[in-house]
Amino acid sequence: MATDEKFVVYVMDQLEGVEGLTMRKMFGEYALFKEGKVLALICNSQLFIKPTVSGRNFIGTPVEAPPYKGAKPSFLIDDELDNKDWLCQLVSLTYEELPQPKPKKPKKEKAKP
């Protein structure tokens, strides 16, 4: 089931305090980025935050679930979704801990016949 766009708008409104946060639609679902780092996924109208040690400490006992079949478990955010300050702090902590994305390899030019 694809995510309801109203839910995506709601999550982005809740996270307006996180500077530089962007969203991109991918395969009918959504990824949240900051400076190239994927911080969260929105799948099936649910918010999944990438797991980190600082995020786990902040949440206490997180609910973990895979955002889609075959994915690694992430923190499923449900009860605190309406708490803007809490959510922004969690996303900021997650951003700080995640490594920088690996640089993309340059595209190879196709051989001309």
PDB file of C-alpha atoms in Angstrom:
ATOM      1  CA  MET A   1       0.000   0.000   0.000  1.00  0.00           C
ATOM      2  CA  ALA A   2       1.473   3.359  -1.009  1.00  0.00           C
ATOM      3  CA  THR A   3       1.799   6.203   1.467  1.00  0.00           C
ATOM      4  CA  ASP A   4      -0.930   8.828   1.655  1.00  0.00           C
ATOM      5  CA  GLU A   5       0.537  12.183   0.569  1.00  0.00           C
ATOM      6  CA  LYS A   6      -1.342  13.935   3.398  1.00  0.00           C
ATOM      7  CA  PHE A   7       0.706  11.866   5.855  1.00  0.00           C
ATOM      8  CA  VAL A   8       3.952  12.945   4.162  1.00  0.00           C
ATOM      9  CA  VAL A   9       2.903  16.615   4.374  1.00  0.00           C
ATOM     10  CA  TYR A  10       2.057  16.130   8.060  1.00  0.00           C
ATOM     11  CA  VAL A  11       5.464  14.555   8.836  1.00  0.00           C
ATOM     12  CA  MET A  12       7.317  17.290   6.954  1.00  0.00           C
ATOM     13  CA  ASP A  13       5.318  19.928   8.873  1.00  0.00           C
ATOM     14  CA  GLN A  14       6.259  18.215  12.134  1.00  0.00           C
ATOM     15  CA  LEU A  15       9.933  18.325  11.106  1.00  0.00           C
ATOM     16  CA  GLU A  16      10.013  21.932   9.895  1.00  0.00           C
ATOM     17  CA  GLY A  17      12.430  22.709  12.754  1.00  0.00           C
ATOM     18  CA  VAL A  18      15.134  20.537  11.146  1.00  0.00           C
ATOM     19  CA  GLU A  19      17.078  22.799   8.818  1.00  0.00           C
ATOM     20  CA  GLY A  20      17.938  21.420   5.391  1.00  0.00           C
ATOM     21  CA  LEU A  21      15.596  18.433   5.533  1.00  0.00           C
ATOM     22  CA  THR A  22      14.306  17.340   2.140  1.00  0.00           C
ATOM     23  CA  MET A  23      12.044  14.556   0.944  1.00  0.00           C
ATOM     24  CA  ARG A  24      12.092  12.499  -2.229  1.00  0.00           C
ATOM     25  CA  LYS A  25       9.495  10.102  -3.578  1.00  0.00           C
ATOM     26  CA  MET A  26      10.988   6.704  -4.303  1.00  0.00           C
ATOM     27  CA  PHE A  27       9.068   3.634  -5.531  1.00  0.00           C
ATOM     28  CA  GLY A  28       5.752   4.988  -4.242  1.00  0.00           C
ATOM     29  CA  GLU A  29       7.198   5.691  -0.802  1.00  0.00           C
ATOM     30  CA  TYR A  30       9.384   8.515   0.546  1.00  0.00           C
ATOM     31  CA  ALA A  31      12.898   9.066   1.886  1.00  0.00           C
ATOM     32  CA  LEU A  32      13.914  11.984   4.125  1.00  0.00           C
ATOM     33  CA  PHE A  33      17.388  13.419   3.533  1.00  0.00           C
ATOM     34  CA  LYS A  34      19.673  16.000   5.042  1.00  0.00           C
ATOM     35  CA  GLU A  35      22.893  16.859   3.225  1.00  0.00           C
ATOM     36  CA  GLY A  36      22.875  13.572   1.345  1.00  0.00           C
ATOM     37  CA  LYS A  37      22.196  11.400   4.391  1.00  0.00           C
ATOM     38  CA  VAL A  38      19.046   9.271   4.402  1.00  0.00           C
ATOM     39  CA  LEU A  39      17.597   9.770   7.893  1.00  0.00           C
ATOM     40  CA  ALA A  40      14.164   8.241   7.606  1.00  0.00           C
ATOM     41  CA  LEU A  41      11.675   6.491   5.373  1.00  0.00           C
ATOM     42  CA  ILE A  42       7.952   6.959   5.131  1.00  0.00           C
ATOM     43  CA  CYS A  43       6.369   3.693   4.038  1.00  0.00           C
ATOM     44  CA  ASN A  44       2.729   2.636   4.232  1.00  0.00           C
ATOM     45  CA  SER A  45       1.940   5.940   5.978  1.00  0.00           C
ATOM     46  CA  GLN A  46       4.346   5.155   8.821  1.00  0.00           C
ATOM     47  CA  LEU A  47       7.566   6.948   9.823  1.00  0.00           C
ATOM     48  CA  PHE A  48      10.724   4.875  10.185  1.00  0.00           C
ATOM     49  CA  ILE A  49      13.891   6.536  11.540  1.00  0.00           C
ATOM     50  CA  LYS A  50      17.297   4.991  10.837  1.00  0.00           C
ATOM     51  CA  PRO A  51      18.543   3.277  14.005  1.00  0.00           C
ATOM     52  CA  THR A  52      21.456   4.845  15.874  1.00  0.00           C
ATOM     53  CA  VAL A  53      22.870   4.469  19.387  1.00  0.00           C
ATOM     54  CA  SER A  54      21.992   8.067  20.289  1.00  0.00           C
ATOM     55  CA  GLY A  55      18.486   7.610  18.883  1.00  0.00           C
ATOM     56  CA  ARG A  56      18.001   4.438  20.916  1.00  0.00           C
ATOM     57  CA  ASN A  57      19.204   6.233  24.075  1.00  0.00           C
ATOM     58  CA  PHE A  58      16.886   9.166  23.356  1.00  0.00           C
ATOM     59  CA  ILE A  59      13.821   6.982  22.730  1.00  0.00           C
ATOM     60  CA  GLY A  60      14.496   4.535  25.549  1.00  0.00           C
ATOM     61  CA  THR A  61      12.826   1.382  24.282  1.00  0.00           C
ATOM     62  CA  PRO A  62      12.077   1.919  20.596  1.00  0.00           C
ATOM     63  CA  VAL A  63       9.649  -0.137  18.568  1.00  0.00           C
ATOM     64  CA  GLU A  64      11.633  -1.606  15.696  1.00  0.00           C
ATOM     65  CA  ALA A  65      10.215  -2.857  12.418  1.00  0.00           C
ATOM     66  CA  PRO A  66      11.345  -3.059   8.800  1.00  0.00           C
ATOM     67  CA  PRO A  67       9.887  -0.279   6.630  1.00  0.00           C
ATOM     68  CA  TYR A  68       9.396  -2.749   3.773  1.00  0.00           C
ATOM     69  CA  LYS A  69       9.838  -6.476   3.183  1.00  0.00           C
ATOM     70  CA  GLY A  70      13.498  -7.457   3.309  1.00  0.00           C
ATOM     71  CA  ALA A  71      14.685  -4.205   4.921  1.00  0.00           C
ATOM     72  CA  LYS A  72      16.656  -3.944   8.145  1.00  0.00           C
ATOM     73  CA  PRO A  73      14.598  -2.860  11.161  1.00  0.00           C
ATOM     74  CA  SER A  74      14.287   0.870  11.850  1.00  0.00           C
ATOM     75  CA  PHE A  75      12.708   2.812  14.688  1.00  0.00           C
ATOM     76  CA  LEU A  76       8.966   2.936  14.043  1.00  0.00           C
ATOM     77  CA  ILE A  77       7.659   6.275  15.312  1.00  0.00           C
ATOM     78  CA  ASP A  78       4.036   6.236  16.340  1.00  0.00           C
ATOM     79  CA  ASP A  79       3.205   7.597  19.808  1.00  0.00           C
ATOM     80  CA  GLU A  80       5.560  10.593  19.541  1.00  0.00           C
ATOM     81  CA  LEU A  81       4.621  11.559  15.971  1.00  0.00           C
ATOM     82  CA  ASP A  82       2.570  14.499  17.244  1.00  0.00           C
ATOM     83  CA  ASN A  83       5.405  15.793  19.457  1.00  0.00           C
ATOM     84  CA  LYS A  84       7.234  18.217  17.133  1.00  0.00           C
ATOM     85  CA  ASP A  85      10.115  19.062  19.484  1.00  0.00           C
ATOM     86  CA  TRP A  86      10.766  15.419  20.348  1.00  0.00           C
ATOM     87  CA  LEU A  87      10.671  14.358  16.710  1.00  0.00           C
ATOM     88  CA  CYS A  88      12.986  17.153  15.550  1.00  0.00           C
ATOM     89  CA  GLN A  89      15.462  16.285  18.292  1.00  0.00           C
ATOM     90  CA  LEU A  90      15.443  12.598  17.322  1.00  0.00           C
ATOM     91  CA  VAL A  91      16.036  13.412  13.653  1.00  0.00           C
ATOM     92  CA  SER A  92      18.858  15.823  14.561  1.00  0.00           C
ATOM     93  CA  LEU A  93      20.539  13.202  16.781  1.00  0.00           C
ATOM     94  CA  THR A  94      20.197  10.661  13.979  1.00  0.00           C
ATOM     95  CA  TYR A  95      21.761  13.051  11.457  1.00  0.00           C
ATOM     96  CA  GLU A  96      24.736  13.737  13.747  1.00  0.00           C
ATOM     97  CA  GLU A  97      25.511  10.047  14.213  1.00  0.00           C
ATOM     98  CA  LEU A  98      25.050   8.698  10.704  1.00  0.00           C
ATOM     99  CA  PRO A  99      28.190   8.622   8.532  1.00  0.00           C
ATOM    100  CA  GLN A 100      28.577  10.771   5.453  1.00  0.00           C
ATOM    101  CA  PRO A 101      27.347   8.997   2.314  1.00  0.00           C
ATOM    102  CA  LYS A 102      30.000   7.440   0.136  1.00  0.00           C
ATOM    103  CA  PRO A 103      30.866   9.538  -2.909  1.00  0.00           C
ATOM    104  CA  LYS A 104      29.234   8.360  -6.099  1.00  0.00           C
ATOM    105  CA  LYS A 105      31.509   6.801  -8.681  1.00  0.00           C
ATOM    106  CA  PRO A 106      31.720   8.740 -11.936  1.00  0.00           C
ATOM    107  CA  LYS A 107      29.588   7.333 -14.720  1.00  0.00           C
ATOM    108  CA  LYS A 108      31.462   5.468 -17.403  1.00  0.00           C
ATOM    109  CA  GLU A 109      30.955   6.698 -20.898  1.00  0.00           C
ATOM    110  CA  LYS A 110      29.563   4.179 -23.322  1.00  0.00           C
ATOM    111  CA  ALA A 111      31.980   3.016 -25.977  1.00  0.00           C
ATOM    112  CA  LYS A 112      31.164   4.445 -29.366  1.00  0.00           C
ATOM    113  CA  PRO A 113      30.913   1.961 -32.240  1.00  0.00           C
TER     114      PRO A 113
END
